[in-house]
Each structure stands twice: as structure tokens, then as C-alpha cells.
């Protein structure tokens, strides 16, 4: 591409491992970086690795990493020509995306319109249905009242699920097994959604009982071209927090990948998607798949895709934002990759957060091992943010080898001073049904977590 079109300096509006991940790619591309940090993150690696760093406020996220005026001011002071938001924080904030544009700063992510249309789940579903993407049968748009919901539910067929249109992450969501429960569950879902999102609107779907969560990575450029980059299986989660992801999905077939990939491309094309994104699907035991949500950001689990197709997704985000066209060809997994999220949490005590100082650290290494992390010996994990401290990724020719490598890498990994989820992952890698690839989103409900 023409050198003068490429960004000269990118402000990274995030912290932790993803801030480092973005800074590393920028460095490889010859792009200068600006880190922003809260006073709790003064000693963080992203601050040390960036070319410049600006303090944007006190520890609470709302005063720092979510503080739009301070972040825009930091970009203007340092003359950054683009902002990469990472994941979480402002990554799917349409107002922020719009304010960046108003300040002639390129937001490396979706347009405000795309963020808004995918952020409203009922509206997103409507768009996808019209584009010919398979959706779960349910209400046409929003529910008007509990009465209307009660009239509709037998048509949809119990069990049904009512969901907050502003939701995600399971909040404002209720499973209804029979009519007698509907009034109370409708009431509590709408109240929860109103409190959490300031929007109590609900919609209804048939409840899919033991689904897998399989998502397709997609990319779209500024010229309307889209492609898919295969799937990730994210079914192993607890309270809507993913614990481990892998690609290919053990449930996948070549034929299903083709159909889901095509549907994901349709979804991306329907909104003229610009950037990299993810289309989430629920897949039932008959391998029927249904659109669930579209994420307009880079995701935590993106490295497993990078490993199996040998492709830097952050680089691709930056190139697309700078106006470089994509080829439009799809990517298929050549290897198997697994990611274990290492959190500073006690897996034997309800995954209770365990912030504090890391006294001893030894990270695993060797062939097929990748550790994306911002921690170091002597680092203090602050209590204010996400408890993820590292992503351990193994890659091999087969699933069996990737699991064997993960067991080996987990057993080498030493983090002292705080509790971590390493022992949980070791147990997971040795569990019979996991080894068989026999798991759904219900898997963790019956996982033995006694010490
Ligand atoms: C569903 C479902 C079953 N049937 N919708 C959870 C969060 C939100 N994004 C959608 N979710 C679900 N929607 C229908 N019609 C089950 C879930 C669900 C789930 C989905 C993916 C991964 C983990 C999950 C855990 C519990 C429930």
C-alpha cells in the first residue's frame, strides 16, 4: 500500500495483554504507539513497551479506560492518527467511534452505525433474518407485554427464552419452561434489563437445550468484500465467562464449516462490515446452526485463529482501517490450537478473584507454545479490572497433540503469590468427555471442582 496512507501513530485505548498484543504488531509494522494508563497501571508493561504513554485518570474504569474526553485529549496531544480500542472498554461504544471520526482520528473497528445495529440484539436478528442467515424461531421483533408473550409462547413451543434486546452476556435473559412461570420471569427480566442497560425491551425465542457455542471469524474491507476465517468453539464457559477455546471445533465437519462460513459472510455483507468481527452461532445436536450475536471487535480468543491459519488479525485490522483491500478468499484451519485463559481466580472457591503481587513467575516455552500476557515477577495485579493474567495457547498437527502440549505447558507454568486457574485447566485437559470432544455450553454445570 502507499506508505502515506498508513497510520504513523496509533493510540492503544486499553490495558493488559491486549494492549501489549497491539503494540507488538504496530512495532513490526513501523507504526509508533501511545499507551494510555490509569494510576493503577503506572507499572504495567504496556506503558513501558509503547513509544509514549499518557495517564488518563484514577483506577476505576469509568474514570480512565472509559473516559472518552481524556482519551481523545491524549490522542490529540500526542498527534495519534488512529485509536485501537482492543476488546471490552470502548471497543463497541458507538458514541466513541463517532467522536473519533469527528476528531479526524481513525477508530480501528466498526462504524457507529454497525455497532448500534448489532448492539440491539432484536434489531440485529431482524437484519440477519432478512439477509437469509438462519435465526432461532421466536417473536417478530420486540414483545409488547407479558400477555402477548403468553399468547405467543405456545406457538414458539415451550421451553422458550426471553432475552433483553440491549443484553448480551446472559443479563436480562430467562428460560421459561411453562406458562405458569412466564409472568414472573417476564417481570424480572425486564427489570434487570432496565437496571443494567436502561432498556427493558425483550424478545422471545425457542430455547435450544444443549447447544454448542461456535463462532466464525470474519473480515470485511472498505470496498464491500468479505471473507471468513473459520471457527472457534467457545462452549466451555462458566456464567458466560469463556474459560477455554479451540479451533477447529471437535464438533465441526467440512460441510458444516462451509455452510456456517457462508452464513457468516452473508451476515457481514448485510451490514457492509468493515474490519474484523465475529459471528456467534448456537449449534444444536443435529448440527442446525442459528445466528446469536455479532461482535464488532477483536476478541480475547483471536490467537487460536491466528495460529491455525498463520495470519496476524491485528495487522489485518490496521490494514483494513487504512483502506487496504482484502483478497476475499476464505481461510481454513491447517493445524489445531487451544487457548486456556489463565485468570487470577481461585477455581476451588467459586472462581473468586485473587488479585495481588506475583512473587514468582515461570512461563512455559518450546515448540507450539504461545503465551500472551502482560505479567512479570514483582507485578501487582490490581483489583479494579478483569482477572485474566495470561492466555496460554498451544498449536499442533492434531487435537490430541495440542492437548498433550497444553498439559505439558500448564505443568511448567508457575505463578506464585496469587491463586490462578492453572489447576482447573490441568484437570480439564485430563477429563474424559473433554478429551472426546464431547461438550456443550452445559459442560461446566457438572464439572467436579472439589479440591
Ligand atoms: C440462547 C440459548 C438457548 N436458546 N438462546 C447466552 C448469552 C447470550 N449471548 C445468548 N445465550 C444463550 N442464548 C436460545 N434460543 C442459550 C444461551 C446460553 C449460552 C450461549 C452461548 C454460550 C454459553 C451459554 C450459556 C448459557 C446460555
Short mmCIF file of C-alpha atoms and ligand atoms in Angstrom, two decimals:
data_model
loop_
_atom_site.label_atom_id
_atom_site.label_comp_id
_atom_site.label_asym_id
_atom_site.label_seq_id
_atom_site.Cartn_x
_atom_site.Cartn_y
_atom_site.Cartn_z
CA UNK A 1 0.00 0.00 0.00
CA UNK A 2 1.03 3.63 -0.38
CA UNK A 3 3.20 4.46 2.63
CA UNK A 4 1.49 7.84 3.09
CA UNK A 5 -1.91 6.18 3.68
CA UNK A 6 -0.65 4.09 6.58
CA UNK A 7 -1.06 5.38 10.14
CA UNK A 8 2.03 6.92 11.67
CA UNK A 9 0.94 6.68 15.27
CA UNK A 10 -1.74 4.58 16.95
CA UNK A 11 -3.12 5.24 20.44
CA UNK A 12 -4.00 1.99 22.19
CA UNK A 13 -7.09 2.61 24.33
CA UNK A 14 -6.76 -0.47 26.50
CA UNK A 15 -4.55 -2.21 29.08
CA UNK A 16 -3.13 -5.63 29.91
CA UNK A 17 -2.26 -8.32 27.41
CA UNK A 18 -4.32 -6.90 24.53
CA UNK A 19 -2.59 -3.51 24.76
CA UNK A 20 0.77 -5.32 24.50
CA UNK A 21 -0.52 -7.51 21.67
CA UNK A 22 -1.48 -4.41 19.65
CA UNK A 23 1.77 -2.56 20.46
CA UNK A 24 3.80 -5.57 19.23
CA UNK A 25 2.13 -5.62 15.82
CA UNK A 26 2.44 -1.85 15.48
CA UNK A 27 6.16 -2.13 16.20
CA UNK A 28 6.51 -4.77 13.47
CA UNK A 29 4.64 -2.53 11.04
CA UNK A 30 6.79 0.53 11.83
CA UNK A 31 3.88 2.37 13.46
CA UNK A 32 4.53 4.42 16.62
CA UNK A 33 2.33 3.73 19.65
CA UNK A 34 0.81 5.70 22.51
CA UNK A 35 -0.23 3.84 25.66
CA UNK A 36 -2.86 5.27 27.99
CA UNK A 37 -3.00 4.15 31.60
CA UNK A 38 -4.81 4.66 34.87
CA UNK A 39 -2.83 5.44 38.02
CA UNK A 40 -3.26 1.75 38.99
CA UNK A 41 -1.36 0.72 35.84
CA UNK A 42 1.68 3.00 36.13
CA UNK A 43 3.98 -0.04 36.38
CA UNK A 44 2.32 -2.01 33.58
CA UNK A 45 4.24 -3.43 30.63
CA UNK A 46 2.04 -1.72 28.02
CA UNK A 47 3.23 1.60 29.45
CA UNK A 48 6.87 0.52 29.17
CA UNK A 49 6.59 -1.06 25.69
CA UNK A 50 4.81 1.84 23.97
CA UNK A 51 6.72 4.73 22.42
CA UNK A 52 4.77 7.24 24.53
CA UNK A 53 2.39 6.97 27.47
CA UNK A 54 -0.30 9.28 28.85
CA UNK A 55 -2.04 8.95 32.21
CA UNK A 56 -5.81 9.23 31.70
CA UNK A 57 -7.18 9.05 35.23
CA UNK A 58 -7.69 7.20 38.50
CA UNK A 59 -8.15 3.40 38.78
CA UNK A 60 -11.94 2.96 38.23
CA UNK A 61 -12.54 2.17 34.52
CA UNK A 62 -15.25 4.79 34.21
CA UNK A 63 -12.70 7.47 35.13
CA UNK A 64 -9.86 6.17 32.92
CA UNK A 65 -10.24 3.48 30.25
CA UNK A 66 -13.86 4.56 29.67
CA UNK A 67 -13.12 8.28 29.96
CA UNK A 68 -13.74 9.45 26.38
CA UNK A 69 -12.67 13.13 26.77
CA UNK A 70 -9.38 12.13 28.40
CA UNK A 71 -8.59 9.52 25.75
CA UNK A 72 -9.39 11.91 22.88
CA UNK A 73 -7.25 14.57 24.57
CA UNK A 74 -4.38 12.06 24.87
CA UNK A 75 -4.68 11.28 21.14
CA UNK A 76 -4.69 14.97 20.22
CA UNK A 77 -1.74 15.88 22.46
CA UNK A 78 0.37 13.05 21.02
CA UNK A 79 -0.84 13.55 17.45
CA UNK A 80 -2.07 9.98 17.04
CA UNK A 81 -3.90 9.42 13.75
CA UNK A 82 -5.78 6.29 14.85
CA UNK A 83 -7.11 4.62 18.02
CA UNK A 84 -7.19 0.86 18.58
CA UNK A 85 -9.73 0.05 21.32
CA UNK A 86 -8.82 -3.64 21.86
CA UNK A 87 -11.69 -5.62 23.44
CA UNK A 88 -14.06 -4.58 26.25
CA UNK A 89 -13.94 -0.95 27.41
CA UNK A 90 -14.78 1.33 24.41
CA UNK A 91 -14.42 -1.28 21.67
CA UNK A 92 -18.16 -1.48 20.96
CA UNK A 93 -19.14 2.02 22.00
CA UNK A 94 -20.76 3.74 19.03
CA UNK A 95 -20.52 7.15 20.66
CA UNK A 96 -16.75 6.75 20.97
CA UNK A 97 -16.45 5.51 17.38
CA UNK A 98 -18.41 8.61 16.26
CA UNK A 99 -16.39 11.05 18.40
CA UNK A 100 -13.15 9.64 16.97
CA UNK A 101 -14.46 10.31 13.45
CA UNK A 102 -15.46 13.87 14.44
CA UNK A 103 -11.89 14.44 15.62
CA UNK A 104 -10.43 13.01 12.38
CA UNK A 105 -8.95 10.11 14.32
CA UNK A 106 -9.49 6.71 12.68
CA UNK A 107 -11.29 4.28 15.02
CA UNK A 108 -9.86 0.83 14.29
CA UNK A 109 -13.13 -1.05 14.44
CA UNK A 110 -16.69 -0.94 13.21
CA UNK A 111 -18.58 2.21 12.18
CA UNK A 112 -21.02 3.75 14.73
CA UNK A 113 -23.94 2.51 12.59
CA UNK A 114 -22.65 -1.06 12.58
CA UNK A 115 -22.02 -1.02 16.33
CA UNK A 116 -25.54 0.29 17.00
CA UNK A 117 -27.30 -2.10 14.63
CA UNK A 118 -25.50 -5.14 16.11
CA UNK A 119 -25.74 -3.87 19.71
CA UNK A 120 -29.53 -4.05 19.62
CA UNK A 121 -29.99 -7.83 19.55
CA UNK A 122 -33.57 -7.92 18.28
CA UNK A 123 -32.68 -5.49 15.51
CA UNK A 124 -29.52 -7.46 14.66
CA UNK A 125 -31.58 -10.63 14.41
CA UNK A 126 -34.06 -8.88 12.12
CA UNK A 127 -31.26 -7.73 9.83
CA UNK A 128 -29.83 -11.25 9.70
CA UNK A 129 -33.18 -12.89 9.04
CA UNK A 130 -33.73 -10.57 6.08
CA UNK A 131 -30.22 -11.39 4.81
CA UNK A 132 -31.03 -15.11 4.81
CA UNK A 133 -28.93 -16.05 7.86
CA UNK A 134 -30.61 -18.85 9.89
CA UNK A 135 -32.17 -17.46 13.10
CA UNK A 136 -33.93 -19.13 16.03
CA UNK A 137 -37.75 -19.12 15.67
CA UNK A 138 -39.46 -16.67 18.02
CA UNK A 139 -41.18 -13.30 18.27
CA UNK A 140 -41.23 -10.92 15.31
CA UNK A 141 -39.24 -8.12 16.91
CA UNK A 142 -39.93 -7.00 20.48
CA UNK A 143 -42.53 -8.29 22.93
CA UNK A 144 -45.19 -5.77 23.94
CA UNK A 145 -46.32 -7.30 27.24
CA UNK A 146 -46.31 -10.45 29.35
CA UNK A 147 -49.82 -11.09 27.97
CA UNK A 148 -48.58 -11.01 24.39
CA UNK A 149 -45.63 -13.22 25.38
CA UNK A 150 -48.03 -15.72 26.93
CA UNK A 151 -50.12 -15.83 23.76
CA UNK A 152 -47.05 -16.33 21.58
CA UNK A 153 -45.15 -18.91 23.64
CA UNK A 154 -47.27 -21.98 22.74
CA UNK A 155 -46.77 -21.16 19.04
CA UNK A 156 -43.00 -20.97 19.53
CA UNK A 157 -43.24 -24.03 21.77
CA UNK A 158 -42.07 -24.38 25.38
CA UNK A 159 -39.37 -24.14 26.60
CA UNK A 160 -38.85 -20.56 25.38
CA UNK A 161 -36.23 -18.00 26.31
CA UNK A 162 -36.86 -14.29 26.76
CA UNK A 163 -33.91 -12.01 26.13
CA UNK A 164 -33.13 -8.33 26.62
CA UNK A 165 -32.61 -6.64 23.27
CA UNK A 166 -29.90 -4.47 24.85
CA UNK A 167 -28.41 -7.55 26.50
CA UNK A 168 -25.57 -9.93 25.95
CA UNK A 169 -23.59 -11.90 28.47
CA UNK A 170 -26.78 -13.51 29.76
CA UNK A 171 -28.17 -10.47 31.61
CA UNK A 172 -31.90 -9.94 31.27
CA UNK A 173 -32.29 -13.50 29.98
CA UNK A 174 -34.82 -16.05 31.34
CA UNK A 175 -35.69 -19.59 30.35
CA UNK A 176 -39.41 -20.29 30.62
CA UNK A 177 -40.46 -23.96 30.82
CA UNK A 178 -44.19 -23.50 31.30
CA UNK A 179 -46.89 -20.86 31.11
CA UNK A 180 -47.30 -20.51 34.90
CA UNK A 181 -43.75 -19.14 35.17
CA UNK A 182 -43.99 -16.59 32.39
CA UNK A 183 -45.45 -13.55 34.21
CA UNK A 184 -42.86 -13.55 36.98
CA UNK A 185 -39.90 -14.23 34.66
CA UNK A 186 -41.00 -11.57 32.17
CA UNK A 187 -41.22 -9.08 35.02
CA UNK A 188 -37.78 -9.88 36.46
CA UNK A 189 -36.09 -9.95 33.02
CA UNK A 190 -37.45 -6.55 32.04
CA UNK A 191 -36.49 -5.06 35.45
CA UNK A 192 -32.96 -6.50 35.23
CA UNK A 193 -32.53 -5.20 31.67
CA UNK A 194 -33.86 -1.76 32.61
CA UNK A 195 -31.41 -1.54 35.52
CA UNK A 196 -28.42 -2.88 33.60
CA UNK A 197 -28.92 -1.22 30.19
CA UNK A 198 -31.57 1.45 30.72
CA UNK A 199 -33.70 -0.50 28.23
CA UNK A 200 -36.18 -3.12 29.40
CA UNK A 201 -37.29 -4.28 25.94
CA UNK A 202 -37.46 -8.08 25.46
CA UNK A 203 -37.85 -10.59 22.65
CA UNK A 204 -38.63 -14.31 22.62
CA UNK A 205 -37.00 -17.38 21.09
CA UNK A 206 -37.39 -21.13 21.20
CA UNK A 207 -34.94 -22.38 23.86
CA UNK A 208 -32.20 -24.59 22.37
CA UNK A 209 -31.40 -27.10 25.11
CA UNK A 210 -27.81 -28.30 24.90
CA UNK A 211 -26.19 -26.13 22.29
CA UNK A 212 -22.59 -25.57 21.35
CA UNK A 213 -21.31 -22.02 21.01
CA UNK A 214 -19.37 -21.90 17.77
CA UNK A 215 -18.30 -18.57 16.31
CA UNK A 216 -16.95 -17.67 12.88
CA UNK A 217 -14.18 -15.10 12.45
CA UNK A 218 -14.92 -12.78 9.54
CA UNK A 219 -13.25 -9.80 7.87
CA UNK A 220 -14.63 -7.13 5.56
CA UNK A 221 -12.87 -4.26 3.80
CA UNK A 222 -13.97 -0.73 2.89
CA UNK A 223 -14.92 -1.87 -0.62
CA UNK A 224 -17.60 -4.40 0.30
CA UNK A 225 -15.52 -7.55 0.10
CA UNK A 226 -15.92 -10.11 2.93
CA UNK A 227 -14.36 -13.45 3.86
CA UNK A 228 -14.46 -15.94 6.74
CA UNK A 229 -11.51 -17.28 8.65
CA UNK A 230 -13.02 -20.46 10.13
CA UNK A 231 -14.50 -21.15 13.55
CA UNK A 232 -13.73 -21.24 17.26
CA UNK A 233 -15.57 -23.48 19.72
CA UNK A 234 -16.25 -21.45 22.87
CA UNK A 235 -18.71 -23.80 24.58
CA UNK A 236 -16.58 -24.25 27.70
CA UNK A 237 -17.66 -21.31 29.81
CA UNK A 238 -18.94 -20.57 33.28
CA UNK A 239 -21.54 -17.86 33.96
CA UNK A 240 -20.97 -16.52 30.44
CA UNK A 241 -17.22 -16.22 31.00
CA UNK A 242 -15.27 -18.29 28.50
CA UNK A 243 -12.59 -20.47 30.06
CA UNK A 244 -11.10 -22.31 27.10
CA UNK A 245 -11.50 -22.09 23.32
CA UNK A 246 -10.30 -24.29 20.49
CA UNK A 247 -10.20 -24.47 16.72
CA UNK A 248 -11.22 -26.46 14.78
CA UNK A 249 -14.30 -27.31 16.84
CA UNK A 250 -14.34 -31.05 17.65
CA UNK A 251 -18.00 -30.95 16.51
CA UNK A 252 -17.20 -29.42 13.11
CA UNK A 253 -17.42 -31.13 9.73
CA UNK A 254 -16.11 -29.74 6.43
CA UNK A 255 -19.67 -29.45 5.22
CA UNK A 256 -20.88 -27.58 8.34
CA UNK A 257 -17.89 -25.21 8.19
CA UNK A 258 -18.74 -24.38 4.61
CA UNK A 259 -22.38 -23.63 5.48
CA UNK A 260 -21.58 -21.64 8.64
CA UNK A 261 -18.79 -19.74 6.87
CA UNK A 262 -21.15 -18.80 4.08
CA UNK A 263 -23.83 -17.67 6.57
CA UNK A 264 -21.26 -15.57 8.47
CA UNK A 265 -20.19 -13.90 5.22
CA UNK A 266 -23.84 -13.16 4.44
CA UNK A 267 -24.15 -11.60 7.90
CA UNK A 268 -21.07 -9.43 7.33
CA UNK A 269 -22.17 -8.41 3.84
CA UNK A 270 -25.65 -7.48 5.11
CA UNK A 271 -24.13 -4.64 7.18
CA UNK A 272 -21.23 -3.91 4.74
CA UNK A 273 -18.98 -4.87 7.62
CA UNK A 274 -15.66 -3.04 7.85
CA UNK A 275 -12.89 -4.60 9.92
CA UNK A 276 -12.54 -7.97 11.62
CA UNK A 277 -15.52 -9.33 13.51
CA UNK A 278 -17.13 -12.46 14.84
CA UNK A 279 -20.49 -14.02 14.08
CA UNK A 280 -21.66 -16.16 17.01
CA UNK A 281 -23.87 -19.16 16.39
CA UNK A 282 -25.67 -21.69 18.57
CA UNK A 283 -25.37 -25.18 17.09
CA UNK A 284 -27.81 -27.89 18.19
CA UNK A 285 -27.15 -31.63 18.39
CA UNK A 286 -28.47 -32.14 14.84
CA UNK A 287 -25.91 -29.60 13.57
CA UNK A 288 -28.58 -26.99 12.89
CA UNK A 289 -26.99 -23.60 13.47
CA UNK A 290 -28.57 -20.27 14.34
CA UNK A 291 -27.31 -16.69 14.43
CA UNK A 292 -26.89 -15.48 18.01
CA UNK A 293 -24.89 -12.24 18.01
CA UNK A 294 -22.27 -10.38 16.03
CA UNK A 295 -19.25 -8.92 17.80
CA UNK A 296 -17.72 -5.89 16.14
CA UNK A 297 -14.36 -6.11 17.93
CA UNK A 298 -11.20 -8.20 18.12
CA UNK A 299 -11.89 -10.96 20.64
CA UNK A 300 -9.87 -12.37 23.52
CA UNK A 301 -9.64 -15.75 21.77
CA UNK A 302 -8.38 -14.42 18.41
CA UNK A 303 -4.88 -16.01 18.77
CA UNK A 304 -6.10 -19.58 18.17
CA UNK A 305 -7.37 -18.49 14.75
CA UNK A 306 -4.07 -16.73 14.05
CA UNK A 307 -2.18 -19.92 14.87
CA UNK A 308 -4.15 -22.32 12.66
CA UNK A 309 -4.23 -20.07 9.59
CA UNK A 310 -0.89 -18.29 10.15
CA UNK A 311 -2.35 -14.80 10.00
CA UNK A 312 -1.96 -11.68 12.18
CA UNK A 313 -5.52 -10.44 12.85
CA UNK A 314 -4.38 -7.19 14.48
CA UNK A 315 -2.28 -6.39 11.40
CA UNK A 316 -5.34 -7.11 9.27
CA UNK A 317 -7.46 -4.74 11.38
CA UNK A 318 -4.92 -1.97 10.90
CA UNK A 319 -4.58 -2.59 7.15
CA UNK A 320 -8.37 -2.62 6.64
CA UNK A 321 -8.75 0.60 8.66
CA UNK A 322 -6.07 2.22 6.49
CA UNK A 323 -8.07 1.31 3.37
CA UNK A 324 -6.13 -1.72 2.13
CA UNK A 325 -8.41 -4.17 0.27
CA UNK A 326 -8.65 -7.84 1.32
CA UNK A 327 -8.40 -10.66 -1.24
CA UNK A 328 -11.83 -12.06 -0.35
CA UNK A 329 -10.63 -15.65 -0.14
CA UNK A 330 -11.63 -17.73 2.87
CA UNK A 331 -9.18 -19.35 5.29
CA UNK A 332 -9.27 -22.94 6.55
CA UNK A 333 -7.51 -24.40 9.59
CA UNK A 334 -4.26 -26.19 8.83
CA UNK A 335 -3.48 -27.08 12.47
CA UNK A 336 -5.23 -27.43 15.84
CA UNK A 337 -4.98 -24.71 18.51
CA UNK A 338 -6.26 -24.45 22.09
CA UNK A 339 -6.36 -21.42 24.38
CA UNK A 340 -6.61 -21.64 28.16
CA UNK A 341 -7.45 -18.37 29.88
CA UNK A 342 -5.29 -18.09 32.98
CA UNK A 343 -7.16 -15.93 35.48
CA UNK A 344 -6.07 -14.74 38.90
CA UNK A 345 -9.01 -16.57 40.48
CA UNK A 346 -9.42 -19.49 42.84
CA UNK A 347 -11.12 -22.27 40.84
CA UNK A 348 -11.81 -24.24 44.05
CA UNK A 349 -13.61 -21.28 45.64
CA UNK A 350 -16.19 -20.30 43.06
CA UNK A 351 -13.54 -18.68 40.85
CA UNK A 352 -13.23 -15.89 43.39
CA UNK A 353 -10.82 -13.14 42.16
CA UNK A 354 -7.33 -13.29 43.68
CA UNK A 355 -5.54 -10.02 42.95
CA UNK A 356 -2.15 -9.22 44.48
CA UNK A 357 1.56 -9.40 43.90
CA UNK A 358 3.13 -12.08 41.71
CA UNK A 359 6.17 -13.20 43.66
CA UNK A 360 7.46 -15.96 41.38
CA UNK A 361 6.83 -16.42 37.66
CA UNK A 362 7.95 -19.04 35.22
CA UNK A 363 6.26 -19.13 31.81
CA UNK A 364 6.24 -22.27 29.64
CA UNK A 365 8.01 -22.35 26.30
CA UNK A 366 9.07 -24.63 23.50
CA UNK A 367 7.59 -25.66 20.18
CA UNK A 368 3.93 -24.80 19.65
CA UNK A 369 3.56 -22.72 22.81
CA UNK A 370 2.39 -19.09 22.84
CA UNK A 371 1.88 -17.01 25.97
CA UNK A 372 0.07 -13.68 25.52
CA UNK A 373 0.49 -11.91 28.83
CA UNK A 374 1.41 -8.65 30.49
CA UNK A 375 2.57 -10.06 33.82
CA UNK A 376 6.11 -10.26 35.24
CA UNK A 377 7.68 -11.31 38.54
CA UNK A 378 7.02 -8.50 41.01
CA UNK A 379 3.92 -7.25 39.14
CA UNK A 380 0.88 -6.46 41.27
CA UNK A 381 -2.47 -7.45 39.73
CA UNK A 382 -4.82 -4.55 40.51
CA UNK A 383 -8.30 -5.41 41.84
CA UNK A 384 -10.12 -2.98 39.51
CA UNK A 385 -10.12 -4.82 36.20
CA UNK A 386 -10.57 -8.18 34.54
CA UNK A 387 -8.79 -11.04 36.31
CA UNK A 388 -7.27 -12.59 33.16
CA UNK A 389 -3.47 -12.55 33.52
CA UNK A 390 -2.37 -14.72 30.59
CA UNK A 391 -3.57 -16.64 27.58
CA UNK A 392 -1.76 -19.92 27.08
CA UNK A 393 -2.08 -21.14 23.51
CA UNK A 394 -0.80 -24.44 22.12
CA UNK A 395 -0.71 -25.40 18.46
CA UNK A 396 -0.04 -28.80 16.90
CA UNK A 397 -0.93 -31.02 13.93
CA UNK A 398 -3.77 -32.75 15.78
CA UNK A 399 -6.14 -32.10 18.69
CA UNK A 400 -4.53 -34.90 20.73
CA UNK A 401 -1.08 -33.34 20.34
CA UNK A 402 -2.39 -29.84 21.16
CA UNK A 403 -3.95 -31.23 24.36
CA UNK A 404 -0.74 -33.08 25.27
CA UNK A 405 1.22 -29.89 24.71
CA UNK A 406 -1.25 -27.95 26.85
CA UNK A 407 -0.86 -30.41 29.73
CA UNK A 408 2.90 -30.11 29.47
CA UNK A 409 2.80 -26.28 29.25
CA UNK A 410 0.34 -25.94 32.16
CA UNK A 411 2.56 -28.13 34.33
CA UNK A 412 5.55 -25.86 33.58
CA UNK A 413 3.61 -22.65 34.29
CA UNK A 414 4.44 -21.27 37.76
CA UNK A 415 2.64 -18.21 39.12
CA UNK A 416 3.12 -17.68 42.86
CA UNK A 417 1.62 -15.08 45.17
CA UNK A 418 -1.92 -15.31 43.78
CA UNK A 419 -4.35 -18.15 43.06
CA UNK A 420 -4.84 -18.96 39.37
CA UNK A 421 -6.98 -21.15 37.13
CA UNK A 422 -3.97 -23.26 36.05
CA UNK A 423 -5.03 -26.28 38.20
CA UNK A 424 -8.54 -26.11 36.72
CA UNK A 425 -7.17 -26.23 33.17
CA UNK A 426 -4.92 -29.18 34.04
CA UNK A 427 -7.96 -31.04 35.28
CA UNK A 428 -9.93 -30.06 32.18
CA UNK A 429 -7.19 -31.36 29.86
CA UNK A 430 -7.42 -34.75 31.60
CA UNK A 431 -11.21 -35.04 31.73
CA UNK A 432 -12.72 -37.88 29.70
CA UNK A 433 -15.55 -36.04 27.95
CA UNK A 434 -13.32 -33.08 27.13
CA UNK A 435 -10.74 -35.42 25.61
CA UNK A 436 -13.50 -36.98 23.48
CA UNK A 437 -14.61 -33.50 22.35
CA UNK A 438 -17.93 -34.29 23.93
CA UNK A 439 -19.05 -30.98 25.44
CA UNK A 440 -21.75 -28.29 25.16
CA UNK A 441 -22.40 -24.94 26.91
CA UNK A 442 -23.76 -27.03 29.83
CA UNK A 443 -20.41 -28.78 30.36
CA UNK A 444 -19.23 -26.70 33.36
CA UNK A 445 -22.50 -27.22 35.27
CA UNK A 446 -21.43 -30.78 36.09
CA UNK A 447 -17.65 -30.27 36.28
CA UNK A 448 -16.13 -31.51 39.54
CA UNK A 449 -14.37 -28.58 41.20
CA UNK A 450 -13.72 -30.15 44.61
CA UNK A 451 -10.10 -29.86 45.71
C1 LIG B 1 -29.79 -18.99 23.90
C2 LIG B 1 -29.61 -20.27 24.47
C3 LIG B 1 -30.52 -21.26 24.12
N1 LIG B 1 -31.54 -20.99 23.27
N2 LIG B 1 -30.83 -18.78 23.05
C4 LIG B 1 -26.33 -16.79 26.37
C5 LIG B 1 -25.80 -15.40 26.25
C6 LIG B 1 -26.46 -14.79 25.08
N3 LIG B 1 -25.47 -14.28 24.21
C7 LIG B 1 -27.27 -15.87 24.46
N4 LIG B 1 -27.19 -17.03 25.29
C8 LIG B 1 -27.93 -18.14 25.05
N5 LIG B 1 -28.97 -17.98 24.18
C9 LIG B 1 -31.66 -19.76 22.77
N6 LIG B 1 -32.68 -19.52 21.93
C10 LIG B 1 -28.55 -20.46 25.34
C11 LIG B 1 -27.70 -19.40 25.65
C12 LIG B 1 -26.64 -19.71 26.57
C13 LIG B 1 -25.31 -19.76 26.16
C14 LIG B 1 -24.91 -19.44 24.86
C15 LIG B 1 -23.59 -19.49 24.48
C16 LIG B 1 -22.62 -19.84 25.39
C17 LIG B 1 -22.97 -20.14 26.68
C18 LIG B 1 -24.31 -20.10 27.08
C19 LIG B 1 -24.66 -20.42 28.39
C20 LIG B 1 -25.96 -20.36 28.78
C21 LIG B 1 -26.95 -20.00 27.88
#
